[in-house]
Each structure stands twice: as structure tokens, then as C-alpha cells.
């Protein structure tokens, strides 16, 4: 049979050309699930994203609170798994600038959590991420990097369009009870 014998159907050359395209496509397709598996997912109990940022926050200016020259950002912390997880916030930046020390306050009951902190199984609560000794008081792109149970770093991002001072009525991110919890830190 010749290489281009029409009666035989598809030629060997055509099969060879097709194989040259199929093999790289299979290799590329095989890497996609690996990348997807390393990303956290709120719906995957094996690899949850426990921190979700609301995109809102207030400044902690001057000596207005015991924690000052920082921010209070609203977030939700969730653990959909059946086991306690440990969350360690490794950095918090605003427009690439470090926001200094970090503390988490459970806004449901006012309890303070250091860093790292644990989240009981099947628990979701609203919290405030408090920072201290920020280099300036700007608004911008908030980025929080953290690990769960010492695993690979995860990142939560949000744009903070404004961050008014926490004292007074201009900060509507937190109600008066929540502001009291924050001030007690």
C-alpha cells in the first residue's frame, strides 16, 4: 500500500501529522487538573477558602483605640470541614504596603483571636481583621496571604474604595456593638 493510497482511507502521513498535535494537547490538558486542585474552593471541603473579604473597612487613626495606626477590615471566616483548621495570616498589604501586626476579632461574640487562630468544624462567622502600625492611611487593593493547617499559601483580595475613621458615623462597615468589640482589643 502506498502512503497516499486513497482506497485505503486515511494516509499514514495524515495520522502522523494528527499525532504530532494530539500528544502536546494531551500533555497540556493533563496539567489543568493539577493547577485547579491546588487552588482553594469554598465548595471543596478538602481545600476550603476560609477567608472571604467584604471589600469594606475603617481606619484606626492616631490614638483612637488601643490598636491604632491601622485598619479594621470586615471578612467572613468559614470552615465547612468536619475538623478544626488552623489559619495563619502571613501578610496583609494595602497597595503592596505591609499593614503591620494582625489580630482577628469574632464579631458574633467579641472574642479576640491571635494569629494563627483555629476555626472549629462546620463554623462560619463574621470577623474583623485588625492591623496595627500601617505606614499610611490610604485606600486601595487589599491582599491577605494565609495558610490553612500549614499548607500552601492562599490569597484573598478586595478593593477598598474608602476607609473612613472607625469613630463616628462615617464608618458604616461595623455597627455600634461591633465597634465596641474592636475598641476593646
mmCIF file of N, CA, C and O in Angstrom, residues 98-184:
data_model
loop_
_atom_site.group_PDB
_atom_site.id
_atom_site.type_symbol
_atom_site.label_atom_id
_atom_site.label_comp_id
_atom_site.label_asym_id
_atom_site.label_seq_id
_atom_site.Cartn_x
_atom_site.Cartn_y
_atom_site.Cartn_z
ATOM 1 N N UNK A 98 2.919 46.729 53.611
ATOM 2 C CA UNK A 98 2.563 45.899 54.755
ATOM 3 C C UNK A 98 1.699 46.683 55.727
ATOM 4 O O UNK A 98 1.935 47.864 55.976
ATOM 5 N N UNK A 99 0.690 46.000 56.287
ATOM 6 C CA UNK A 99 -0.195 46.640 57.251
ATOM 7 C C UNK A 99 0.188 46.346 58.694
ATOM 8 O O UNK A 99 -0.556 46.644 59.614
ATOM 9 N N UNK A 100 1.341 45.755 58.916
ATOM 10 C CA UNK A 100 1.847 45.548 60.271
ATOM 11 C C UNK A 100 1.215 44.370 60.971
ATOM 12 O O UNK A 100 0.811 43.398 60.358
ATOM 13 N N UNK A 101 1.115 44.475 62.314
ATOM 14 C CA UNK A 101 0.590 43.391 63.142
ATOM 15 C C UNK A 101 -0.856 43.070 62.823
ATOM 16 O O UNK A 101 -1.614 43.920 62.378
ATOM 17 N N UNK A 102 -1.251 41.818 63.095
ATOM 18 C CA UNK A 102 -2.586 41.329 62.727
ATOM 19 C C UNK A 102 -3.251 40.656 63.918
ATOM 20 O O UNK A 102 -2.626 39.919 64.672
ATOM 21 N N UNK A 103 -4.545 40.922 64.066
ATOM 22 C CA UNK A 103 -5.383 40.261 65.064
ATOM 23 C C UNK A 103 -6.760 40.082 64.434
ATOM 24 O O UNK A 103 -7.202 40.909 63.650
ATOM 25 N N UNK A 104 -7.452 39.012 64.808
ATOM 26 C CA UNK A 104 -8.798 38.757 64.295
ATOM 27 C C UNK A 104 -9.778 38.819 65.458
ATOM 28 O O UNK A 104 -9.512 38.282 66.536
ATOM 29 N N UNK A 105 -10.910 39.490 65.238
ATOM 30 C CA UNK A 105 -11.960 39.601 66.249
ATOM 31 C C UNK A 105 -13.230 38.985 65.682
ATOM 32 O O UNK A 105 -13.683 39.363 64.600
ATOM 33 N N UNK A 106 -13.800 38.030 66.410
ATOM 34 C CA UNK A 106 -15.065 37.420 66.040
ATOM 35 C C UNK A 106 -16.158 38.439 66.359
ATOM 36 O O UNK A 106 -16.356 38.799 67.520
ATOM 37 N N UNK A 107 -16.843 38.935 65.332
ATOM 38 C CA UNK A 107 -17.856 39.974 65.541
ATOM 39 C C UNK A 107 -19.184 39.415 66.025
ATOM 40 O O UNK A 107 -20.087 40.177 66.372
ATOM 41 N N UNK A 108 -19.308 38.088 66.079
ATOM 42 C CA UNK A 108 -20.532 37.492 66.624
ATOM 43 C C UNK A 108 -20.536 37.515 68.146
ATOM 44 O O UNK A 108 -21.587 37.645 68.765
ATOM 45 N N UNK A 109 -19.340 37.381 68.762
ATOM 46 C CA UNK A 109 -19.293 37.342 70.223
ATOM 47 C C UNK A 109 -18.210 38.234 70.836
ATOM 48 O O UNK A 109 -18.076 38.305 72.045
ATOM 49 N N UNK A 110 -17.417 38.910 70.003
ATOM 50 C CA UNK A 110 -16.393 39.818 70.506
ATOM 51 C C UNK A 110 -15.096 39.151 70.912
ATOM 52 O O UNK A 110 -14.181 39.823 71.380
ATOM 53 N N UNK A 111 -15.000 37.835 70.745
ATOM 54 C CA UNK A 111 -13.771 37.151 71.160
ATOM 55 C C UNK A 111 -12.612 37.504 70.231
ATOM 56 O O UNK A 111 -12.779 37.667 69.037
ATOM 57 N N UNK A 112 -11.463 37.660 70.842
ATOM 58 C CA UNK A 112 -10.255 38.012 70.110
ATOM 59 C C UNK A 112 -9.463 36.759 69.813
ATOM 60 O O UNK A 112 -9.357 35.861 70.649
ATOM 61 N N UNK A 113 -8.936 36.709 68.625
ATOM 62 C CA UNK A 113 -8.113 35.585 68.224
ATOM 63 C C UNK A 113 -6.782 36.130 67.756
ATOM 64 O O UNK A 113 -6.737 37.062 66.964
ATOM 65 N N UNK A 114 -5.722 35.549 68.230
ATOM 66 C CA UNK A 114 -4.405 35.960 67.765
ATOM 67 C C UNK A 114 -4.165 35.444 66.362
ATOM 68 O O UNK A 114 -5.094 35.115 65.632
ATOM 69 N N UNK A 115 -2.943 35.338 66.016
ATOM 70 C CA UNK A 115 -2.570 34.817 64.709
ATOM 71 C C UNK A 115 -1.375 33.907 64.911
ATOM 72 O O UNK A 115 -0.372 34.368 65.444
ATOM 73 N N UNK A 116 -1.461 32.630 64.578
ATOM 74 C CA UNK A 116 -2.558 31.937 63.908
ATOM 75 C C UNK A 116 -3.751 31.704 64.841
ATOM 76 O O UNK A 116 -3.642 31.849 66.053
ATOM 77 N N UNK A 117 -4.884 31.320 64.232
ATOM 78 C CA UNK A 117 -6.088 31.060 65.008
ATOM 79 C C UNK A 117 -6.774 29.812 64.465
ATOM 80 O O UNK A 117 -6.547 29.410 63.331
ATOM 81 N N UNK A 118 -7.596 29.203 65.311
ATOM 82 C CA UNK A 118 -8.302 27.991 64.898
ATOM 83 C C UNK A 118 -9.763 28.310 64.603
ATOM 84 O O UNK A 118 -10.336 29.246 65.160
ATOM 85 N N UNK A 119 -10.337 27.500 63.705
ATOM 86 C CA UNK A 119 -11.742 27.622 63.344
ATOM 87 C C UNK A 119 -12.364 26.242 63.540
ATOM 88 O O UNK A 119 -11.940 25.277 62.901
ATOM 89 N N UNK A 120 -13.349 26.134 64.435
ATOM 90 C CA UNK A 120 -13.980 24.829 64.688
ATOM 91 C C UNK A 120 -14.662 24.274 63.434
ATOM 92 O O UNK A 120 -14.984 25.026 62.507
ATOM 93 N N UNK A 121 -14.911 22.975 63.417
ATOM 94 C CA UNK A 121 -15.580 22.369 62.257
ATOM 95 C C UNK A 121 -16.974 22.943 62.040
ATOM 96 O O UNK A 121 -17.656 23.318 62.990
ATOM 97 N N UNK A 122 -17.371 23.002 60.775
ATOM 98 C CA UNK A 122 -18.710 23.438 60.370
ATOM 99 C C UNK A 122 -19.085 24.772 61.010
ATOM 100 O O UNK A 122 -20.186 24.939 61.532
ATOM 101 N N UNK A 123 -18.162 25.738 60.965
ATOM 102 C CA UNK A 123 -18.376 27.046 61.589
ATOM 103 C C UNK A 123 -18.179 28.156 60.556
ATOM 104 O O UNK A 123 -17.241 28.110 59.762
ATOM 105 N N UNK A 124 -19.052 29.147 60.593
ATOM 106 C CA UNK A 124 -18.905 30.356 59.781
ATOM 107 C C UNK A 124 -19.243 31.543 60.668
ATOM 108 O O UNK A 124 -20.236 31.508 61.403
ATOM 109 N N UNK A 125 -18.394 32.574 60.629
ATOM 110 C CA UNK A 125 -18.689 33.772 61.409
ATOM 111 C C UNK A 125 -18.119 35.016 60.732
ATOM 112 O O UNK A 125 -17.211 34.939 59.921
ATOM 113 N N UNK A 126 -18.699 36.151 61.082
ATOM 114 C CA UNK A 126 -18.221 37.434 60.602
ATOM 115 C C UNK A 126 -17.130 37.906 61.544
ATOM 116 O O UNK A 126 -17.241 37.735 62.760
ATOM 117 N N UNK A 127 -16.090 38.485 60.977
ATOM 118 C CA UNK A 127 -14.950 38.899 61.795
ATOM 119 C C UNK A 127 -14.394 40.224 61.297
ATOM 120 O O UNK A 127 -14.770 40.724 60.232
ATOM 121 N N UNK A 128 -13.520 40.781 62.112
ATOM 122 C CA UNK A 128 -12.758 41.966 61.724
ATOM 123 C C UNK A 128 -11.292 41.583 61.770
ATOM 124 O O UNK A 128 -10.828 41.008 62.757
ATOM 125 N N UNK A 129 -10.583 41.883 60.709
ATOM 126 C CA UNK A 129 -9.133 41.721 60.686
ATOM 127 C C UNK A 129 -8.559 43.070 61.077
ATOM 128 O O UNK A 129 -8.778 44.069 60.377
ATOM 129 N N UNK A 130 -7.889 43.128 62.223
ATOM 130 C CA UNK A 130 -7.305 44.380 62.707
ATOM 131 C C UNK A 130 -5.819 44.395 62.384
ATOM 132 O O UNK A 130 -5.132 43.392 62.582
ATOM 133 N N UNK A 131 -5.354 45.513 61.899
ATOM 134 C CA UNK A 131 -3.921 45.683 61.642
ATOM 135 C C UNK A 131 -3.417 46.833 62.501
ATOM 136 O O UNK A 131 -4.195 47.675 62.951
ATOM 137 N N UNK A 132 -2.130 46.848 62.719
ATOM 138 C CA UNK A 132 -1.546 47.893 63.565
ATOM 139 C C UNK A 132 -0.247 48.365 62.951
ATOM 140 O O UNK A 132 0.513 47.582 62.393
ATOM 141 N N UNK A 133 0.031 49.665 63.095
ATOM 142 C CA UNK A 133 1.269 50.294 62.620
ATOM 143 C C UNK A 133 1.389 50.304 61.103
ATOM 144 O O UNK A 133 2.453 50.036 60.552
ATOM 145 N N UNK A 134 0.284 50.598 60.422
ATOM 146 C CA UNK A 134 0.313 50.741 58.969
ATOM 147 C C UNK A 134 1.141 51.966 58.603
ATOM 148 O O UNK A 134 1.140 52.965 59.334
ATOM 149 N N UNK A 135 1.861 51.923 57.474
ATOM 150 C CA UNK A 135 2.720 53.042 57.106
ATOM 151 C C UNK A 135 1.955 54.298 56.694
ATOM 152 O O UNK A 135 2.476 55.398 56.775
ATOM 153 N N UNK A 136 0.711 54.135 56.222
ATOM 154 C CA UNK A 136 -0.101 55.290 55.848
ATOM 155 C C UNK A 136 -1.564 54.899 55.979
ATOM 156 O O UNK A 136 -1.880 53.783 56.367
ATOM 157 N N UNK A 137 -2.442 55.799 55.649
ATOM 158 C CA UNK A 137 -3.870 55.513 55.796
ATOM 159 C C UNK A 137 -4.593 55.666 54.459
ATOM 160 O O UNK A 137 -5.555 56.391 54.348
ATOM 161 N N UNK A 138 -4.107 54.957 53.465
ATOM 162 C CA UNK A 138 -4.694 55.070 52.136
ATOM 163 C C UNK A 138 -5.766 54.015 51.909
ATOM 164 O O UNK A 138 -5.911 53.079 52.684
ATOM 165 N N UNK A 139 -6.534 54.179 50.846
ATOM 166 C CA UNK A 139 -7.483 53.189 50.377
ATOM 167 C C UNK A 139 -6.784 52.446 49.244
ATOM 168 O O UNK A 139 -5.756 52.892 48.759
ATOM 169 N N UNK A 140 -7.342 51.330 48.803
ATOM 170 C CA UNK A 140 -6.723 50.646 47.668
ATOM 171 C C UNK A 140 -6.956 49.156 47.652
ATOM 172 O O UNK A 140 -7.944 48.651 48.161
ATOM 173 N N UNK A 141 -5.980 48.441 47.074
ATOM 174 C CA UNK A 141 -6.079 46.993 46.876
ATOM 175 C C UNK A 141 -5.569 46.257 48.106
ATOM 176 O O UNK A 141 -4.391 46.313 48.433
ATOM 177 N N UNK A 142 -6.485 45.562 48.792
ATOM 178 C CA UNK A 142 -6.157 44.783 49.977
ATOM 179 C C UNK A 142 -5.833 43.361 49.553
ATOM 180 O O UNK A 142 -6.546 42.762 48.748
ATOM 181 N N UNK A 143 -4.761 42.812 50.092
ATOM 182 C CA UNK A 143 -4.377 41.436 49.812
ATOM 183 C C UNK A 143 -3.969 40.766 51.116
ATOM 184 O O UNK A 143 -3.121 41.284 51.844
ATOM 185 N N UNK A 144 -4.597 39.644 51.409
ATOM 186 C CA UNK A 144 -4.275 38.881 52.612
ATOM 187 C C UNK A 144 -3.775 37.511 52.178
ATOM 188 O O UNK A 144 -4.459 36.798 51.445
ATOM 189 N N UNK A 145 -2.572 37.173 52.608
ATOM 190 C CA UNK A 145 -1.995 35.864 52.318
ATOM 191 C C UNK A 145 -2.038 35.048 53.597
ATOM 192 O O UNK A 145 -1.698 35.549 54.674
ATOM 193 N N UNK A 146 -2.472 33.794 53.482
ATOM 194 C CA UNK A 146 -2.621 32.952 54.665
ATOM 195 C C UNK A 146 -2.439 31.491 54.292
ATOM 196 O O UNK A 146 -2.468 31.126 53.118
ATOM 197 N N UNK A 147 -2.252 30.670 55.316
ATOM 198 C CA UNK A 147 -2.187 29.224 55.111
ATOM 199 C C UNK A 147 -3.256 28.562 55.977
ATOM 200 O O UNK A 147 -3.713 29.134 56.973
ATOM 201 N N UNK A 148 -3.652 27.377 55.587
ATOM 202 C CA UNK A 148 -4.580 26.562 56.357
ATOM 203 C C UNK A 148 -3.845 25.278 56.720
ATOM 204 O O UNK A 148 -3.340 24.579 55.830
ATOM 205 N N UNK A 149 -3.732 25.018 58.009
ATOM 206 C CA UNK A 149 -3.042 23.826 58.506
ATOM 207 C C UNK A 149 -1.628 23.707 57.949
ATOM 208 O O UNK A 149 -1.157 22.606 57.662
ATOM 209 N N UNK A 150 -0.953 24.842 57.770
ATOM 210 C CA UNK A 150 0.431 24.842 57.304
ATOM 211 C C UNK A 150 0.590 24.502 55.838
ATOM 212 O O UNK A 150 1.711 24.246 55.379
ATOM 213 N N UNK A 151 -0.482 24.500 55.072
ATOM 214 C CA UNK A 151 -0.430 24.141 53.653
ATOM 215 C C UNK A 151 0.082 25.279 52.785
ATOM 216 O O UNK A 151 0.699 26.236 53.259
ATOM 217 N N UNK A 152 -0.175 25.166 51.502
ATOM 218 C CA UNK A 152 0.263 26.155 50.517
ATOM 219 C C UNK A 152 -0.413 27.500 50.786
ATOM 220 O O UNK A 152 -1.558 27.546 51.234
ATOM 221 N N UNK A 153 0.296 28.600 50.519
ATOM 222 C CA UNK A 153 -0.294 29.925 50.722
ATOM 223 C C UNK A 153 -1.534 30.144 49.852
ATOM 224 O O UNK A 153 -1.584 29.701 48.707
ATOM 225 N N UNK A 154 -2.519 30.804 50.433
ATOM 226 C CA UNK A 154 -3.734 31.215 49.726
ATOM 227 C C UNK A 154 -3.830 32.721 49.828
ATOM 228 O O UNK A 154 -3.291 33.312 50.757
ATOM 229 N N UNK A 155 -4.523 33.331 48.894
ATOM 230 C CA UNK A 155 -4.634 34.788 48.882
ATOM 231 C C UNK A 155 -6.097 35.195 48.750
ATOM 232 O O UNK A 155 -6.829 34.640 47.934
ATOM 233 N N UNK A 156 -6.510 36.152 49.564
ATOM 234 C CA UNK A 156 -7.823 36.776 49.453
ATOM 235 C C UNK A 156 -7.581 38.232 49.083
ATOM 236 O O UNK A 156 -6.747 38.902 49.700
ATOM 237 N N UNK A 157 -8.273 38.719 48.063
ATOM 238 C CA UNK A 157 -8.094 40.089 47.584
ATOM 239 C C UNK A 157 -9.416 40.843 47.587
ATOM 240 O O UNK A 157 -10.469 40.242 47.392
ATOM 241 N N UNK A 158 -9.336 42.141 47.766
ATOM 242 C CA UNK A 158 -10.503 43.011 47.656
ATOM 243 C C UNK A 158 -10.020 44.431 47.412
ATOM 244 O O UNK A 158 -8.906 44.797 47.798
ATOM 245 N N UNK A 159 -10.846 45.207 46.774
ATOM 246 C CA UNK A 159 -10.569 46.632 46.611
ATOM 247 C C UNK A 159 -11.321 47.367 47.705
ATOM 248 O O UNK A 159 -12.522 47.160 47.894
ATOM 249 N N UNK A 160 -10.604 48.206 48.433
ATOM 250 C CA UNK A 160 -11.194 49.003 49.496
ATOM 251 C C UNK A 160 -11.363 50.418 48.939
ATOM 252 O O UNK A 160 -10.400 51.173 48.840
ATOM 253 N N UNK A 161 -12.592 50.795 48.530
ATOM 254 C CA UNK A 161 -12.786 52.094 47.900
ATOM 255 C C UNK A 161 -12.657 53.266 48.866
ATOM 256 O O UNK A 161 -12.289 54.364 48.473
ATOM 257 N N UNK A 162 -12.996 53.028 50.135
ATOM 258 C CA UNK A 162 -12.832 54.071 51.146
ATOM 259 C C UNK A 162 -12.701 53.407 52.502
ATOM 260 O O UNK A 162 -13.223 52.322 52.724
ATOM 261 N N UNK A 163 -11.999 54.052 53.381
ATOM 262 C CA UNK A 163 -11.826 53.550 54.744
ATOM 263 C C UNK A 163 -11.895 54.744 55.690
ATOM 264 O O UNK A 163 -10.885 55.290 56.104
ATOM 265 N N UNK A 164 -13.123 55.162 56.039
ATOM 266 C CA UNK A 164 -13.269 56.300 56.951
ATOM 267 C C UNK A 164 -12.821 55.927 58.364
ATOM 268 O O UNK A 164 -12.714 54.744 58.697
ATOM 269 N N UNK A 165 -12.568 56.919 59.209
ATOM 270 C CA UNK A 165 -12.199 56.626 60.598
ATOM 271 C C UNK A 165 -13.302 55.821 61.292
ATOM 272 O O UNK A 165 -14.488 56.057 61.068
ATOM 273 N N UNK A 166 -12.909 54.876 62.133
ATOM 274 C CA UNK A 166 -13.881 53.990 62.786
ATOM 275 C C UNK A 166 -14.770 54.741 63.774
ATOM 276 O O UNK A 166 -15.928 54.374 63.971
ATOM 277 N N UNK A 167 -14.252 55.788 64.390
ATOM 278 C CA UNK A 167 -15.046 56.552 65.350
ATOM 279 C C UNK A 167 -16.000 57.478 64.602
ATOM 280 O O UNK A 167 -15.648 58.087 63.616
ATOM 281 N N UNK A 168 -17.208 57.576 65.079
ATOM 282 C CA UNK A 168 -18.197 58.442 64.444
ATOM 283 C C UNK A 168 -19.075 57.668 63.488
ATOM 284 O O UNK A 168 -18.992 56.445 63.359
ATOM 285 N N UNK A 169 -19.941 58.407 62.803
ATOM 286 C CA UNK A 169 -20.921 57.794 61.917
ATOM 287 C C UNK A 169 -20.429 57.531 60.505
ATOM 288 O O UNK A 169 -21.109 56.872 59.734
ATOM 289 N N UNK A 170 -19.265 58.039 60.133
ATOM 290 C CA UNK A 170 -18.813 57.855 58.748
ATOM 291 C C UNK A 170 -18.406 56.418 58.456
ATOM 292 O O UNK A 170 -18.413 55.984 57.318
ATOM 293 N N UNK A 171 -18.076 55.642 59.484
ATOM 294 C CA UNK A 171 -17.738 54.226 59.306
ATOM 295 C C UNK A 171 -19.009 53.401 59.469
ATOM 296 O O UNK A 171 -19.450 53.138 60.585
ATOM 297 N N UNK A 172 -19.587 52.994 58.348
ATOM 298 C CA UNK A 172 -20.803 52.173 58.397
ATOM 299 C C UNK A 172 -20.497 50.684 58.206
ATOM 300 O O UNK A 172 -21.417 49.867 58.166
ATOM 301 N N UNK A 173 -19.228 50.329 58.113
ATOM 302 C CA UNK A 173 -18.826 48.929 57.946
ATOM 303 C C UNK A 173 -19.195 48.097 59.160
ATOM 304 O O UNK A 173 -19.546 46.928 59.047
ATOM 305 N N UNK A 174 -19.120 48.698 60.346
ATOM 306 C CA UNK A 174 -19.384 47.994 61.595
ATOM 307 C C UNK A 174 -20.489 48.709 62.356
ATOM 308 O O UNK A 174 -20.546 49.938 62.369
ATOM 309 N N UNK A 175 -21.367 47.941 63.012
ATOM 310 C CA UNK A 175 -22.400 48.567 63.839
ATOM 311 C C UNK A 175 -21.790 48.939 65.191
ATOM 312 O O UNK A 175 -20.623 48.643 65.467
ATOM 313 N N UNK A 176 -22.560 49.559 66.064
ATOM 314 C CA UNK A 176 -22.014 50.062 67.330
ATOM 315 C C UNK A 176 -21.515 48.925 68.233
ATOM 316 O O UNK A 176 -20.493 49.075 68.908
ATOM 317 N N UNK A 177 -22.192 47.792 68.244
ATOM 318 C CA UNK A 177 -21.726 46.647 69.043
ATOM 319 C C UNK A 177 -20.384 46.150 68.520
ATOM 320 O O UNK A 177 -19.455 45.898 69.298
ATOM 321 N N UNK A 178 -20.278 46.011 67.215
ATOM 322 C CA UNK A 178 -19.021 45.539 66.604
ATOM 323 C C UNK A 178 -17.880 46.536 66.842
ATOM 324 O O UNK A 178 -16.758 46.130 67.135
ATOM 325 N N UNK A 179 -18.185 47.827 66.767
ATOM 326 C CA UNK A 179 -17.175 48.836 67.056
ATOM 327 C C UNK A 179 -16.702 48.721 68.507
ATOM 328 O O UNK A 179 -15.518 48.907 68.807
ATOM 329 N N UNK A 180 -17.620 48.381 69.411
ATOM 330 C CA UNK A 180 -17.259 48.168 70.812
ATOM 331 C C UNK A 180 -16.314 46.967 70.967
ATOM 332 O O UNK A 180 -15.346 47.031 71.720
ATOM 333 N N UNK A 181 -16.598 45.885 70.236
ATOM 334 C CA UNK A 181 -15.701 44.721 70.268
ATOM 335 C C UNK A 181 -14.302 45.081 69.778
ATOM 336 O O UNK A 181 -13.302 44.665 70.350
ATOM 337 N N UNK A 182 -14.254 45.884 68.721
ATOM 338 C CA UNK A 182 -12.971 46.287 68.145
ATOM 339 C C UNK A 182 -12.225 47.196 69.124
ATOM 340 O O UNK A 182 -11.020 47.039 69.345
ATOM 341 N N UNK A 183 -12.933 48.159 69.726
ATOM 342 C CA UNK A 183 -12.298 49.094 70.660
ATOM 343 C C UNK A 183 -11.742 48.384 71.895
ATOM 344 O O UNK A 183 -10.778 48.854 72.511
ATOM 345 N N UNK A 184 -12.341 47.250 72.263
ATOM 346 C CA UNK A 184 -11.900 46.515 73.458
ATOM 347 C C UNK A 184 -10.606 45.739 73.238
ATOM 348 O O UNK A 184 -10.069 45.180 74.198
#
